[in-house]
Amino acid sequence: MSLSNLEKINVGSILNTINRVAVIGLGYIGLPTAAILATNGIEVIGVDVSERTVDAVNAGEVPFVEPDLGVHVSGAVSQGHLKATTSTPQAEAYIVAVPTPFKEDRSADLSYIEAAARGIAPQLQGGELLILESTSPPGATEHMANYVLNLRPDLSLDGADGRPAILVAHCPERVLPGRVMIELVTNDRIVGGMTPEAAEAAKNLYAVFCQGEILTTDAVTAEMAKLVENSYRDVNIAFANELSVISDKLGIDVWELIRLANHHPRVNILQPGPGVGGHCIAVDPWFIVAAAPDEAQLIRQARVTNDSKPDWVVRQVREAAKEAGETPVIAVLGLAFKANIDDLRESPSIGIAADLAMLLPEAKLLVVEPHVESLPKLLADLPNVELAETNDAIAQADVVAVLVDHDEFKAVSPKTYSGKPVIDTRGIWITRQPSPAESATVVQASFGG
Ligand code: SAJ
């Protein structure tokens, strides 16, 4: 974009005068972002297709669990800085934070972004800032910009032919569920513009609440940076998961192995588990694979390795259950996708529990998840699965499978499971040093992580 074109759209005044922001999508990312902008004095209109979500937000409530978010939302709503609606209003900036799931062929489904763009396009007058926050495959920001410009050929990205410009940028979210309200403020941000001026405008908007460094680049690099961060973690978790399978074969305690290897100053191996859950790390690497299928060999293999871990855990539990006769009782500890949260999305534990219940129809599964009040439908529909309390389940069990490292499970006394076969996929019991009083009891436990 040339400076003369920029002068036509008066970018300088846009950068300094964003007072009204519309956030499209009030989910795990959109609502915290809307709330933090609003508590910093911006007038925010949250937009969502769900009337339930809109009503909840307007009542100052949060429709999901995230520490400290409730205080921000209720404060912003009562001060009149945040309201929610189902239709996209006029605003000076739009932040799109809608889902980007993958399709059957594992390419990204951009239909939610397109729907958001259809809502925004008629409201534009030229000069607005349009930010895509959703985790996106390379090229999605450009796709969104072209989609809007197709609907509004009277606008442009650079003021060409006298058509008023809009500023389009990508600013991927990087916050960790459970720490969102802290990390929104403290994490560094990457802002990639379709033009340098768009990146600069988006940087100024995020500076309203972000105390981390805000780094600018182009849109496609910002898209890739987000995908690469999650793929980096996926590849490293795959390494740990592969080590756990190898260690089991060799009769080695993988937790001790990793603890020892991590004493090397340049080694930092992650922890094995029952597989990778959540809606980010198990999804984002596929966007890179879809963009460069021949080149992304390691990234693809990491996904395959992590996705195969639940089957390995199921085989371990079935093997242990064989010893317990025709009608074994199996305690399954944990359904959430990671410790101390109530989020069951894409959790490998649910598939493991369901497979065990179906493959062992004579077995009884006592499933423990302290953070939910009822079983998810897939498990609730199975006749041999019950929701249970931690100590009751372990006491009744012939075999115990630890799938999540919730604090409640870490606090269990070794006496409770002493002598029972334990498949401890998180290494919370096997590696724990027994207290002197407990050390007399011998735990018969699998080394497999
Ligand atoms: N896991 C392991 N072993 C480990 C670490 C994690 O098995 O050593 C498993 C967890 O149990 C869980 C899964 O990986 O099933 C993912 O958990 P996580 O805590 O690694 O990450 P998420 O999905 O909660 O959040 C990630 C974060 N990305 C990175 O750390 C690079 C977060 O910063 C992103 O904002 C988020 O994805 C996102 O929205 O993309």
CSV table of C-alpha atoms and ligand atoms in Angstrom, one decimal:
chain,number,residue,atom,x,y,z
A,1,MET,CA,0.0,0.0,0.0
A,2,SER,CA,1.5,3.4,-0.9
A,3,LEU,CA,1.5,6.2,1.5
A,4,SER,CA,-0.5,8.4,-0.8
A,5,ASN,CA,-3.3,5.8,-0.8
A,6,LEU,CA,-3.1,5.5,2.9
A,7,GLU,CA,-3.5,9.3,3.3
A,8,LYS,CA,-6.8,8.9,1.4
A,9,ILE,CA,-8.2,6.6,4.0
A,10,ASN,CA,-6.6,8.7,6.8
A,11,VAL,CA,-5.1,5.7,8.7
A,12,GLY,CA,-3.6,8.0,11.3
A,13,SER,CA,-7.0,8.9,12.6
A,14,ILE,CA,-8.2,5.2,12.5
A,15,LEU,CA,-5.2,4.1,14.6
A,16,ASN,CA,-6.0,6.5,17.4
A,17,THR,CA,-9.8,6.5,17.5
A,18,ILE,CA,-11.0,2.9,17.8
A,19,ASN,CA,-13.8,3.3,20.4
A,20,ARG,CA,-16.3,0.8,19.2
A,21,VAL,CA,-15.4,-2.9,18.6
A,22,ALA,CA,-17.6,-5.8,17.5
A,23,VAL,CA,-16.4,-9.2,18.5
A,24,ILE,CA,-17.9,-12.0,16.3
A,25,GLY,CA,-18.1,-15.3,18.2
A,26,LEU,CA,-18.5,-15.3,22.0
A,27,GLY,CA,-16.8,-18.6,22.8
A,28,TYR,CA,-13.7,-19.5,24.7
A,29,ILE,CA,-11.6,-16.8,23.0
A,30,GLY,CA,-14.1,-14.2,21.7
A,31,LEU,CA,-15.8,-13.6,25.1
A,32,PRO,CA,-12.6,-13.1,27.1
A,33,THR,CA,-11.3,-10.7,24.4
A,34,ALA,CA,-14.6,-8.8,24.4
A,35,ALA,CA,-14.6,-8.6,28.2
A,36,ILE,CA,-11.0,-7.4,28.5
A,37,LEU,CA,-11.5,-4.7,25.8
A,38,ALA,CA,-14.6,-3.6,27.6
A,39,THR,CA,-13.0,-3.4,31.0
A,40,ASN,CA,-10.4,-1.2,29.4
A,41,GLY,CA,-13.0,1.3,28.4
A,42,ILE,CA,-13.8,0.3,24.8
A,43,GLU,CA,-17.4,0.0,23.8
A,44,VAL,CA,-17.8,-3.7,22.8
A,45,ILE,CA,-20.7,-5.4,21.1
A,46,GLY,CA,-20.4,-9.2,21.2
A,47,VAL,CA,-22.1,-11.1,18.4
A,48,ASP,CA,-23.1,-14.7,18.5
A,49,VAL,CA,-25.5,-17.0,16.6
A,50,SER,CA,-26.6,-18.5,19.9
A,51,GLU,CA,-29.5,-16.6,21.6
A,52,ARG,CA,-28.6,-18.5,24.8
A,53,THR,CA,-25.1,-17.2,24.8
A,54,VAL,CA,-26.3,-13.6,24.0
A,55,ASP,CA,-28.8,-13.7,26.8
A,56,ALA,CA,-26.3,-15.1,29.3
A,57,VAL,CA,-23.7,-12.3,28.4
A,58,ASN,CA,-26.4,-9.6,28.6
A,59,ALA,CA,-27.2,-10.9,32.1
A,60,GLY,CA,-23.5,-10.6,33.0
A,61,GLU,CA,-23.0,-14.4,33.0
A,62,VAL,CA,-20.5,-16.7,31.4
A,63,PRO,CA,-21.8,-19.8,29.7
A,64,PHE,CA,-18.7,-21.9,30.3
A,65,VAL,CA,-16.0,-22.3,33.0
A,66,GLU,CA,-12.9,-20.0,32.9
A,67,PRO,CA,-11.4,-18.6,36.0
A,68,ASP,CA,-11.9,-14.8,36.5
A,69,LEU,CA,-13.9,-14.4,33.3
A,70,GLY,CA,-17.2,-14.0,35.2
A,71,VAL,CA,-15.9,-10.9,37.1
A,72,HIS,CA,-14.8,-9.2,33.9
A,73,VAL,CA,-18.1,-10.0,32.0
A,74,SER,CA,-20.4,-8.9,34.9
A,75,GLY,CA,-18.3,-5.8,35.5
A,76,ALA,CA,-18.2,-4.8,31.8
A,77,VAL,CA,-21.9,-5.4,31.4
A,78,SER,CA,-23.0,-3.5,34.5
A,79,GLN,CA,-20.8,-0.5,33.4
A,80,GLY,CA,-22.5,-0.5,30.1
A,81,HIS,CA,-19.3,-1.2,28.1
A,82,LEU,CA,-20.3,-4.7,26.9
A,83,LYS,CA,-23.5,-5.9,25.3
A,84,ALA,CA,-24.3,-8.9,23.1
A,85,THR,CA,-26.5,-9.3,20.1
A,86,THR,CA,-27.2,-11.8,17.3
A,87,SER,CA,-26.8,-9.4,14.5
A,88,THR,CA,-23.5,-7.7,13.4
A,89,PRO,CA,-23.6,-3.9,14.1
A,90,GLN,CA,-21.5,-1.1,12.7
A,91,ALA,CA,-18.2,-0.7,14.4
A,92,GLU,CA,-14.7,0.8,13.9
A,93,ALA,CA,-13.1,-2.6,14.4
A,94,TYR,CA,-14.3,-6.2,14.0
A,95,ILE,CA,-12.6,-9.1,15.7
A,96,VAL,CA,-13.6,-12.5,14.3
A,97,ALA,CA,-13.2,-15.4,16.8
A,98,VAL,CA,-15.3,-18.2,15.4
A,99,PRO,CA,-14.4,-21.9,15.2
A,100,THR,CA,-12.3,-23.3,12.4
A,101,PRO,CA,-12.8,-27.1,12.7
A,102,PHE,CA,-11.4,-29.5,10.2
A,103,LYS,CA,-13.5,-31.3,7.5
A,104,GLU,CA,-13.5,-35.0,6.7
A,105,ASP,CA,-10.4,-34.6,4.6
A,106,ARG,CA,-8.7,-32.7,7.4
A,107,SER,CA,-8.6,-29.4,5.5
A,108,ALA,CA,-10.0,-26.4,7.4
A,109,ASP,CA,-13.7,-25.6,7.4
A,110,LEU,CA,-13.8,-21.8,6.7
A,111,SER,CA,-17.6,-21.6,6.6
A,112,TYR,CA,-17.8,-19.9,10.0
A,113,ILE,CA,-15.3,-17.2,8.9
A,114,GLU,CA,-17.3,-16.7,5.7
A,115,ALA,CA,-20.6,-16.4,7.7
A,116,ALA,CA,-18.9,-13.8,9.9
A,117,ALA,CA,-17.7,-11.9,6.8
A,118,ARG,CA,-21.2,-11.9,5.4
A,119,GLY,CA,-22.4,-10.3,8.5
A,120,ILE,CA,-19.7,-7.7,8.5
A,121,ALA,CA,-19.6,-6.7,4.8
A,122,PRO,CA,-22.8,-4.7,4.7
A,123,GLN,CA,-21.8,-2.7,7.7
A,124,LEU,CA,-18.5,-1.4,6.2
A,125,GLN,CA,-18.0,2.2,5.1
A,126,GLY,CA,-14.3,2.1,4.5
A,127,GLY,CA,-11.6,2.7,7.1
A,128,GLU,CA,-12.6,-0.1,9.4
A,129,LEU,CA,-10.1,-2.6,10.9
A,130,LEU,CA,-11.0,-6.3,10.4
A,131,ILE,CA,-9.1,-8.8,12.5
A,132,LEU,CA,-9.2,-12.6,12.2
A,133,GLU,CA,-8.3,-14.3,15.6
A,134,SER,CA,-9.5,-17.8,14.8
A,135,THR,CA,-6.7,-20.3,14.3
A,136,SER,CA,-6.5,-20.5,10.6
A,137,PRO,CA,-4.7,-22.4,7.7
A,138,PRO,CA,-2.2,-20.4,5.7
A,139,GLY,CA,-4.1,-18.0,3.4
A,140,ALA,CA,-7.3,-17.8,5.5
A,141,THR,CA,-6.9,-14.1,6.2
A,142,GLU,CA,-6.5,-13.3,2.6
A,143,HIS,CA,-9.5,-15.5,1.9
A,144,MET,CA,-11.6,-13.6,4.4
A,145,ALA,CA,-10.4,-10.2,2.9
A,146,ASN,CA,-11.3,-11.4,-0.7
A,147,TYR,CA,-14.6,-12.8,0.5
A,148,VAL,CA,-15.5,-9.3,2.0
A,149,LEU,CA,-14.2,-7.5,-1.1
A,150,ASN,CA,-16.3,-9.7,-3.4
A,151,LEU,CA,-19.4,-8.7,-1.5
A,152,ARG,CA,-18.2,-5.1,-1.4
A,153,PRO,CA,-16.4,-4.3,-4.7
A,154,ASP,CA,-16.7,-0.6,-3.8
A,155,LEU,CA,-14.0,-1.1,-1.1
A,156,SER,CA,-10.3,-2.1,-1.4
A,157,LEU,CA,-7.3,-3.1,0.7
A,158,ASP,CA,-5.1,-0.2,-0.5
A,159,GLY,CA,-7.4,2.6,-1.6
A,160,ALA,CA,-6.8,1.7,-5.3
A,161,ASP,CA,-9.0,3.6,-7.8
A,162,GLY,CA,-10.3,5.8,-5.1
A,163,ARG,CA,-12.1,2.9,-3.4
A,164,PRO,CA,-12.1,3.4,0.4
A,165,ALA,CA,-9.7,0.9,2.1
A,166,ILE,CA,-10.4,-1.5,4.9
A,167,LEU,CA,-7.5,-2.8,7.1
A,168,VAL,CA,-7.3,-6.6,7.4
A,169,ALA,CA,-5.1,-8.5,9.8
A,170,HIS,CA,-4.6,-11.8,11.6
A,171,CYS,CA,-3.9,-11.9,15.3
A,172,PRO,CA,-3.9,-15.5,16.5
A,173,GLU,CA,-4.9,-16.2,20.1
A,174,ARG,CA,-2.3,-18.1,22.2
A,175,VAL,CA,-3.9,-18.3,25.6
A,176,LEU,CA,-4.0,-21.5,27.7
A,177,PRO,CA,-7.5,-22.6,28.7
A,178,GLY,CA,-7.7,-22.2,32.5
A,179,ARG,CA,-5.3,-19.2,32.4
A,180,VAL,CA,-7.0,-17.1,29.7
A,181,MET,CA,-7.6,-13.9,31.7
A,182,ILE,CA,-3.9,-13.8,32.8
A,183,GLU,CA,-2.3,-14.8,29.5
A,184,LEU,CA,-4.5,-12.4,27.5
A,185,VAL,CA,-2.7,-9.6,29.3
A,186,THR,CA,0.8,-11.1,29.8
A,187,ASN,CA,1.5,-13.1,26.6
A,188,ASP,CA,3.3,-11.6,23.6
A,189,ARG,CA,1.1,-11.3,20.5
A,190,ILE,CA,1.8,-11.8,16.8
A,191,VAL,CA,-0.1,-9.5,14.5
A,192,GLY,CA,0.1,-10.2,10.7
A,193,GLY,CA,-1.3,-7.6,8.4
A,194,MET,CA,-2.5,-7.9,4.8
A,195,THR,CA,-0.7,-4.6,4.6
A,196,PRO,CA,1.9,-3.1,7.1
A,197,GLU,CA,-0.7,-0.4,8.0
A,198,ALA,CA,-3.3,-3.1,8.9
A,199,ALA,CA,-0.7,-4.8,11.2
A,200,GLU,CA,0.1,-1.4,12.8
A,201,ALA,CA,-3.6,-0.6,13.4
A,202,ALA,CA,-4.2,-4.1,15.0
A,203,LYS,CA,-1.2,-3.7,17.1
A,204,ASN,CA,-2.5,-0.4,18.5
A,205,LEU,CA,-5.9,-2.0,19.3
A,206,TYR,CA,-4.3,-5.0,21.2
A,207,ALA,CA,-2.0,-2.5,23.1
A,208,VAL,CA,-5.2,-1.4,24.9
A,209,PHE,CA,-4.9,-4.5,27.1
A,210,CYS,CA,-1.9,-6.5,26.1
A,211,GLN,CA,1.2,-5.9,28.3
A,212,GLY,CA,3.4,-8.4,26.3
A,213,GLU,CA,5.4,-7.5,23.3
A,214,ILE,CA,3.2,-7.1,20.1
A,215,LEU,CA,5.2,-8.3,17.1
A,216,THR,CA,4.1,-7.4,13.6
A,217,THR,CA,4.5,-9.4,10.4
A,218,ASP,CA,2.5,-10.4,7.3
A,219,ALA,CA,-0.8,-12.3,7.6
A,220,VAL,CA,0.4,-15.7,6.3
A,221,THR,CA,3.4,-15.7,8.6
A,222,ALA,CA,1.2,-15.0,11.6
A,223,GLU,CA,-1.1,-17.8,10.6
A,224,MET,CA,1.8,-20.2,10.3
A,225,ALA,CA,3.3,-19.0,13.6
A,226,LYS,CA,0.2,-20.1,15.5
A,227,LEU,CA,0.1,-23.5,13.8
A,228,VAL,CA,3.8,-24.0,14.3
A,229,GLU,CA,3.5,-23.3,18.1
A,230,ASN,CA,0.9,-26.0,18.5
A,231,SER,CA,2.7,-28.4,16.2
A,232,TYR,CA,5.9,-28.0,18.1
A,233,ARG,CA,4.1,-29.1,21.2
A,234,ASP,CA,2.4,-32.0,19.4
A,235,VAL,CA,5.7,-33.3,18.0
A,236,ASN,CA,7.3,-33.1,21.5
A,237,ILE,CA,4.3,-34.9,23.1
A,238,ALA,CA,4.5,-37.5,20.4
A,239,PHE,CA,8.2,-38.1,21.3
A,240,ALA,CA,7.2,-38.6,24.9
A,241,ASN,CA,4.4,-40.9,24.0
A,242,GLU,CA,6.7,-43.0,21.8
A,243,LEU,CA,9.2,-43.2,24.6
A,244,SER,CA,6.5,-44.5,26.9
A,245,VAL,CA,5.6,-47.4,24.5
A,246,ILE,CA,9.3,-48.2,23.9
A,247,SER,CA,10.0,-48.1,27.7
A,248,ASP,CA,7.1,-50.5,28.4
A,249,LYS,CA,8.5,-53.0,25.9
A,250,LEU,CA,11.9,-52.7,27.5
A,251,GLY,CA,10.6,-52.9,31.1
A,252,ILE,CA,11.9,-49.4,31.9
A,253,ASP,CA,10.0,-46.8,34.0
A,254,VAL,CA,9.4,-44.0,31.4
A,255,TRP,CA,8.9,-41.3,34.1
A,256,GLU,CA,12.3,-42.0,35.7
A,257,LEU,CA,13.9,-42.2,32.2
A,258,ILE,CA,12.5,-38.7,31.3
A,259,ARG,CA,13.3,-37.2,34.7
A,260,LEU,CA,16.9,-38.4,34.4
A,261,ALA,CA,17.3,-37.3,30.7
A,262,ASN,CA,15.9,-33.9,31.5
A,263,HIS,CA,18.9,-33.2,33.8
A,264,HIS,CA,20.9,-32.6,30.6
A,265,PRO,CA,21.0,-28.8,30.2
A,266,ARG,CA,19.7,-28.9,26.6
A,267,VAL,CA,17.0,-31.7,27.0
A,268,ASN,CA,13.4,-31.0,28.0
A,269,ILE,CA,11.2,-34.0,27.2
A,270,LEU,CA,7.5,-33.5,27.8
A,271,GLN,CA,5.2,-35.9,29.6
A,272,PRO,CA,3.5,-39.0,28.0
A,273,GLY,CA,-0.2,-39.3,28.5
A,274,PRO,CA,-3.2,-41.2,27.1
A,275,GLY,CA,-3.2,-39.2,23.9
A,276,VAL,CA,-3.6,-35.5,23.0
A,277,GLY,CA,-6.9,-33.8,23.6
A,278,GLY,CA,-8.4,-30.3,23.4
A,279,HIS,CA,-9.5,-28.5,20.3
A,280,CYS,CA,-6.2,-27.0,19.3
A,281,ILE,CA,-3.1,-29.2,19.4
A,282,ALA,CA,-4.9,-32.2,18.0
A,283,VAL,CA,-6.3,-30.1,15.1
A,284,ASP,CA,-3.9,-27.3,14.1
A,285,PRO,CA,-1.0,-29.6,12.8
A,286,TRP,CA,-3.4,-31.0,10.2
A,287,PHE,CA,-3.7,-27.5,8.7
A,288,ILE,CA,0.0,-27.5,8.0
A,289,VAL,CA,-0.2,-31.1,6.6
A,290,ALA,CA,-3.0,-30.0,4.3
A,291,ALA,CA,-1.0,-27.0,3.1
A,292,ALA,CA,2.2,-29.0,2.4
A,293,PRO,CA,1.3,-32.7,2.4
A,294,ASP,CA,4.6,-34.0,0.9
A,295,GLU,CA,6.8,-31.9,3.1
A,296,ALA,CA,5.1,-32.1,6.5
A,297,GLN,CA,6.3,-35.7,7.2
A,298,LEU,CA,7.3,-35.3,10.9
A,299,ILE,CA,4.3,-33.2,11.7
A,300,ARG,CA,1.9,-35.8,10.2
A,301,GLN,CA,3.7,-38.6,12.0
A,302,ALA,CA,3.4,-36.8,15.4
A,303,ARG,CA,-0.4,-36.7,14.9
A,304,VAL,CA,-0.5,-40.3,14.0
A,305,THR,CA,1.6,-41.3,17.0
A,306,ASN,CA,-0.5,-39.3,19.4
A,307,ASP,CA,-3.7,-40.4,17.9
A,308,SER,CA,-2.7,-44.1,18.3
A,309,LYS,CA,-1.9,-43.8,22.0
A,310,PRO,CA,-5.5,-44.3,23.2
A,311,ASP,CA,-5.6,-47.7,21.5
A,312,TRP,CA,-2.4,-48.7,23.2
A,313,VAL,CA,-3.9,-47.7,26.6
A,314,VAL,CA,-7.0,-49.7,25.8
A,315,ARG,CA,-4.8,-52.8,25.0
A,316,GLN,CA,-2.9,-52.3,28.3
A,317,VAL,CA,-6.1,-52.1,30.4
A,318,ARG,CA,-7.7,-55.1,28.6
A,319,GLU,CA,-4.5,-57.1,29.2
A,320,ALA,CA,-4.6,-56.3,32.9
A,321,ALA,CA,-8.4,-57.0,33.1
A,322,LYS,CA,-7.9,-60.6,31.7
A,323,GLU,CA,-6.5,-61.6,35.1
A,324,ALA,CA,-9.6,-60.5,36.9
A,325,GLY,CA,-11.9,-63.1,35.3
A,326,GLU,CA,-15.1,-62.8,33.2
A,327,THR,CA,-16.6,-59.7,34.9
A,328,PRO,CA,-13.8,-57.3,35.8
A,329,VAL,CA,-14.6,-54.0,37.5
A,330,ILE,CA,-12.4,-51.2,36.0
A,331,ALA,CA,-12.0,-47.8,37.6
A,332,VAL,CA,-11.3,-45.1,34.9
A,333,LEU,CA,-9.9,-42.0,36.6
A,334,GLY,CA,-10.5,-38.8,34.6
A,335,LEU,CA,-12.4,-37.7,31.5
A,336,ALA,CA,-11.2,-34.1,31.0
A,337,PHE,CA,-8.6,-33.5,28.3
A,338,LYS,CA,-6.1,-32.3,30.9
A,339,ALA,CA,-5.7,-31.8,34.7
A,340,ASN,CA,-8.0,-29.7,36.8
A,341,ILE,CA,-10.4,-28.5,34.2
A,342,ASP,CA,-14.0,-29.5,33.2
A,343,ASP,CA,-13.3,-29.4,29.4
A,344,LEU,CA,-14.0,-32.8,27.8
A,345,ARG,CA,-13.6,-31.6,24.2
A,346,GLU,CA,-11.6,-34.0,22.1
A,347,SER,CA,-10.5,-35.8,25.2
A,348,PRO,CA,-8.8,-39.1,24.5
A,349,SER,CA,-10.2,-40.5,27.8
A,350,ILE,CA,-13.7,-40.5,26.6
A,351,GLY,CA,-12.8,-42.7,23.6
A,352,ILE,CA,-10.7,-45.0,25.9
A,353,ALA,CA,-13.6,-45.5,28.3
A,354,ALA,CA,-16.1,-46.0,25.5
A,355,ASP,CA,-13.8,-48.6,23.8
A,356,LEU,CA,-13.3,-50.5,27.0
A,357,ALA,CA,-17.0,-50.6,27.8
A,358,MET,CA,-17.8,-51.9,24.2
A,359,LEU,CA,-14.9,-54.3,23.9
A,360,LEU,CA,-15.5,-55.7,27.4
A,361,PRO,CA,-19.3,-55.9,27.6
A,362,GLU,CA,-19.2,-58.1,30.7
A,363,ALA,CA,-17.0,-55.6,32.6
A,364,LYS,CA,-18.3,-52.8,34.8
A,365,LEU,CA,-16.7,-49.4,34.3
A,366,LEU,CA,-16.6,-47.0,37.2
A,367,VAL,CA,-15.8,-43.7,35.6
A,368,VAL,CA,-14.6,-40.8,37.9
A,369,GLU,CA,-14.6,-37.2,36.7
A,370,PRO,CA,-14.7,-34.8,39.7
A,371,HIS,CA,-15.3,-31.8,37.5
A,372,VAL,CA,-18.6,-32.9,35.8
A,373,GLU,CA,-22.0,-33.8,37.2
A,374,SER,CA,-23.0,-36.3,34.6
A,375,LEU,CA,-21.4,-38.5,32.0
A,376,PRO,CA,-21.1,-37.3,28.4
A,377,LYS,CA,-23.8,-38.9,26.1
A,378,LEU,CA,-21.5,-41.4,24.5
A,379,LEU,CA,-20.7,-43.0,27.9
A,380,ALA,CA,-24.1,-42.4,29.5
A,381,ASP,CA,-25.7,-44.5,26.7
A,382,LEU,CA,-23.5,-47.5,27.5
A,383,PRO,CA,-25.2,-49.9,30.0
A,384,ASN,CA,-21.9,-51.0,31.8
A,385,VAL,CA,-20.6,-47.5,32.5
A,386,GLU,CA,-21.4,-45.6,35.8
A,387,LEU,CA,-20.2,-42.2,37.2
A,388,ALA,CA,-18.5,-42.9,40.5
A,389,GLU,CA,-16.5,-41.2,43.3
A,390,THR,CA,-12.7,-41.6,43.4
A,391,ASN,CA,-12.2,-43.7,46.5
A,392,ASP,CA,-15.4,-45.9,45.9
A,393,ALA,CA,-14.3,-46.6,42.3
A,394,ILE,CA,-10.8,-47.6,43.3
A,395,ALA,CA,-12.0,-49.7,46.3
A,396,GLN,CA,-14.4,-51.7,44.0
A,397,ALA,CA,-12.0,-52.0,41.1
A,398,ASP,CA,-10.0,-55.0,39.9
A,399,VAL,CA,-8.0,-52.7,37.6
A,400,VAL,CA,-7.4,-49.0,37.8
A,401,ALA,CA,-6.7,-46.8,34.7
A,402,VAL,CA,-5.4,-43.2,35.5
A,403,LEU,CA,-6.2,-41.1,32.5
A,404,VAL,CA,-6.0,-37.5,33.9
A,405,ASP,CA,-3.6,-36.0,36.5
A,406,HIS,CA,-6.3,-34.2,38.5
A,407,ASP,CA,-5.1,-33.0,41.9
A,408,GLU,CA,-7.9,-35.1,43.5
A,409,PHE,CA,-6.3,-38.3,42.0
A,410,LYS,CA,-2.8,-37.2,43.1
A,411,ALA,CA,-4.0,-37.0,46.6
A,412,VAL,CA,-5.1,-40.6,46.7
A,413,SER,CA,-3.3,-42.7,49.3
A,414,PRO,CA,-1.3,-45.6,47.8
A,415,LYS,CA,-3.0,-47.8,50.4
A,416,THR,CA,-6.3,-47.4,48.4
A,417,TYR,CA,-4.9,-49.1,45.2
A,418,SER,CA,-2.2,-51.2,46.8
A,419,GLY,CA,-2.0,-54.7,45.1
A,420,LYS,CA,-4.3,-53.7,42.2
A,421,PRO,CA,-3.0,-53.5,38.6
A,422,VAL,CA,-2.7,-49.8,37.8
A,423,ILE,CA,-2.3,-48.4,34.3
A,424,ASP,CA,-1.0,-45.0,35.2
A,425,THR,CA,-0.9,-43.1,31.9
A,426,ARG,CA,0.1,-39.8,33.7
A,427,GLY,CA,2.7,-41.2,36.0
A,428,ILE,CA,1.1,-39.6,39.1
A,429,TRP,CA,1.3,-42.6,41.4
A,430,ILE,CA,4.2,-44.7,40.1
A,431,THR,CA,6.8,-41.9,40.5
A,432,ARG,CA,5.5,-40.5,43.8
A,433,GLN,CA,7.8,-41.3,46.7
A,434,PRO,CA,5.8,-43.1,49.4
A,435,SER,CA,5.8,-41.6,52.8
A,436,PRO,CA,7.5,-43.7,55.5
A,437,ALA,CA,4.1,-44.9,56.8
A,438,GLU,CA,3.1,-46.0,53.3
A,439,SER,CA,6.4,-47.5,52.2
A,440,ALA,CA,5.5,-50.9,53.7
A,441,THR,CA,2.8,-51.3,51.0
A,442,VAL,CA,3.9,-52.7,47.6
A,443,VAL,CA,2.1,-51.4,44.6
A,444,GLN,CA,1.8,-53.7,41.6
A,445,ALA,CA,1.8,-51.2,38.8
A,446,SER,CA,2.4,-51.1,35.1
A,447,PHE,CA,5.3,-48.9,34.0
A,448,GLY,CA,3.5,-47.9,30.8
A,449,GLY,CA,2.6,-44.2,30.4
B,1,SAJ,N1,-0.2,-33.1,27.0
B,1,SAJ,C1,0.6,-34.2,27.2
B,1,SAJ,N2,1.9,-34.1,27.7
B,1,SAJ,C2,2.4,-32.9,28.0
B,1,SAJ,C3,1.7,-31.7,27.7
B,1,SAJ,C4,0.4,-31.8,27.3
B,1,SAJ,O1,0.1,-35.3,27.0
B,1,SAJ,O2,3.6,-32.9,28.4
B,1,SAJ,C5,-1.6,-33.2,26.5
B,1,SAJ,C6,-2.6,-32.7,27.5
B,1,SAJ,O3,-2.9,-33.6,28.4
B,1,SAJ,C7,-3.8,-32.3,26.6
B,1,SAJ,C8,-3.0,-31.9,25.3
B,1,SAJ,O4,-1.7,-32.3,25.4
B,1,SAJ,O5,-4.5,-33.5,26.3
B,1,SAJ,C9,-3.0,-30.4,25.1
B,1,SAJ,O6,-2.8,-29.7,26.3
B,1,SAJ,P1,-1.9,-28.4,26.5
B,1,SAJ,O7,-1.9,-27.9,27.9
B,1,SAJ,O8,-0.5,-28.7,25.9
B,1,SAJ,O9,-2.5,-27.3,25.5
B,1,SAJ,P2,-4.0,-26.7,25.2
B,1,SAJ,O10,-4.6,-27.5,24.1
B,1,SAJ,O11,-4.7,-26.5,26.5
B,1,SAJ,O12,-3.6,-25.2,24.7
B,1,SAJ,C10,-2.7,-25.1,23.6
B,1,SAJ,C11,-1.6,-24.1,24.0
B,1,SAJ,N3,-0.5,-24.1,23.0
B,1,SAJ,C12,0.8,-24.3,23.4
B,1,SAJ,O13,1.2,-24.4,24.5
B,1,SAJ,C13,1.8,-24.2,22.3
B,1,SAJ,C14,-2.1,-22.7,24.1
B,1,SAJ,O14,-1.1,-21.7,24.4
B,1,SAJ,C15,-2.9,-22.3,22.9
B,1,SAJ,O15,-3.5,-21.0,23.0
B,1,SAJ,C16,-4.0,-23.3,22.7
B,1,SAJ,O16,-3.4,-24.6,22.5
B,1,SAJ,C17,-4.8,-22.9,21.4
B,1,SAJ,O17,-5.9,-22.4,21.6
B,1,SAJ,O18,-4.3,-23.1,20.3
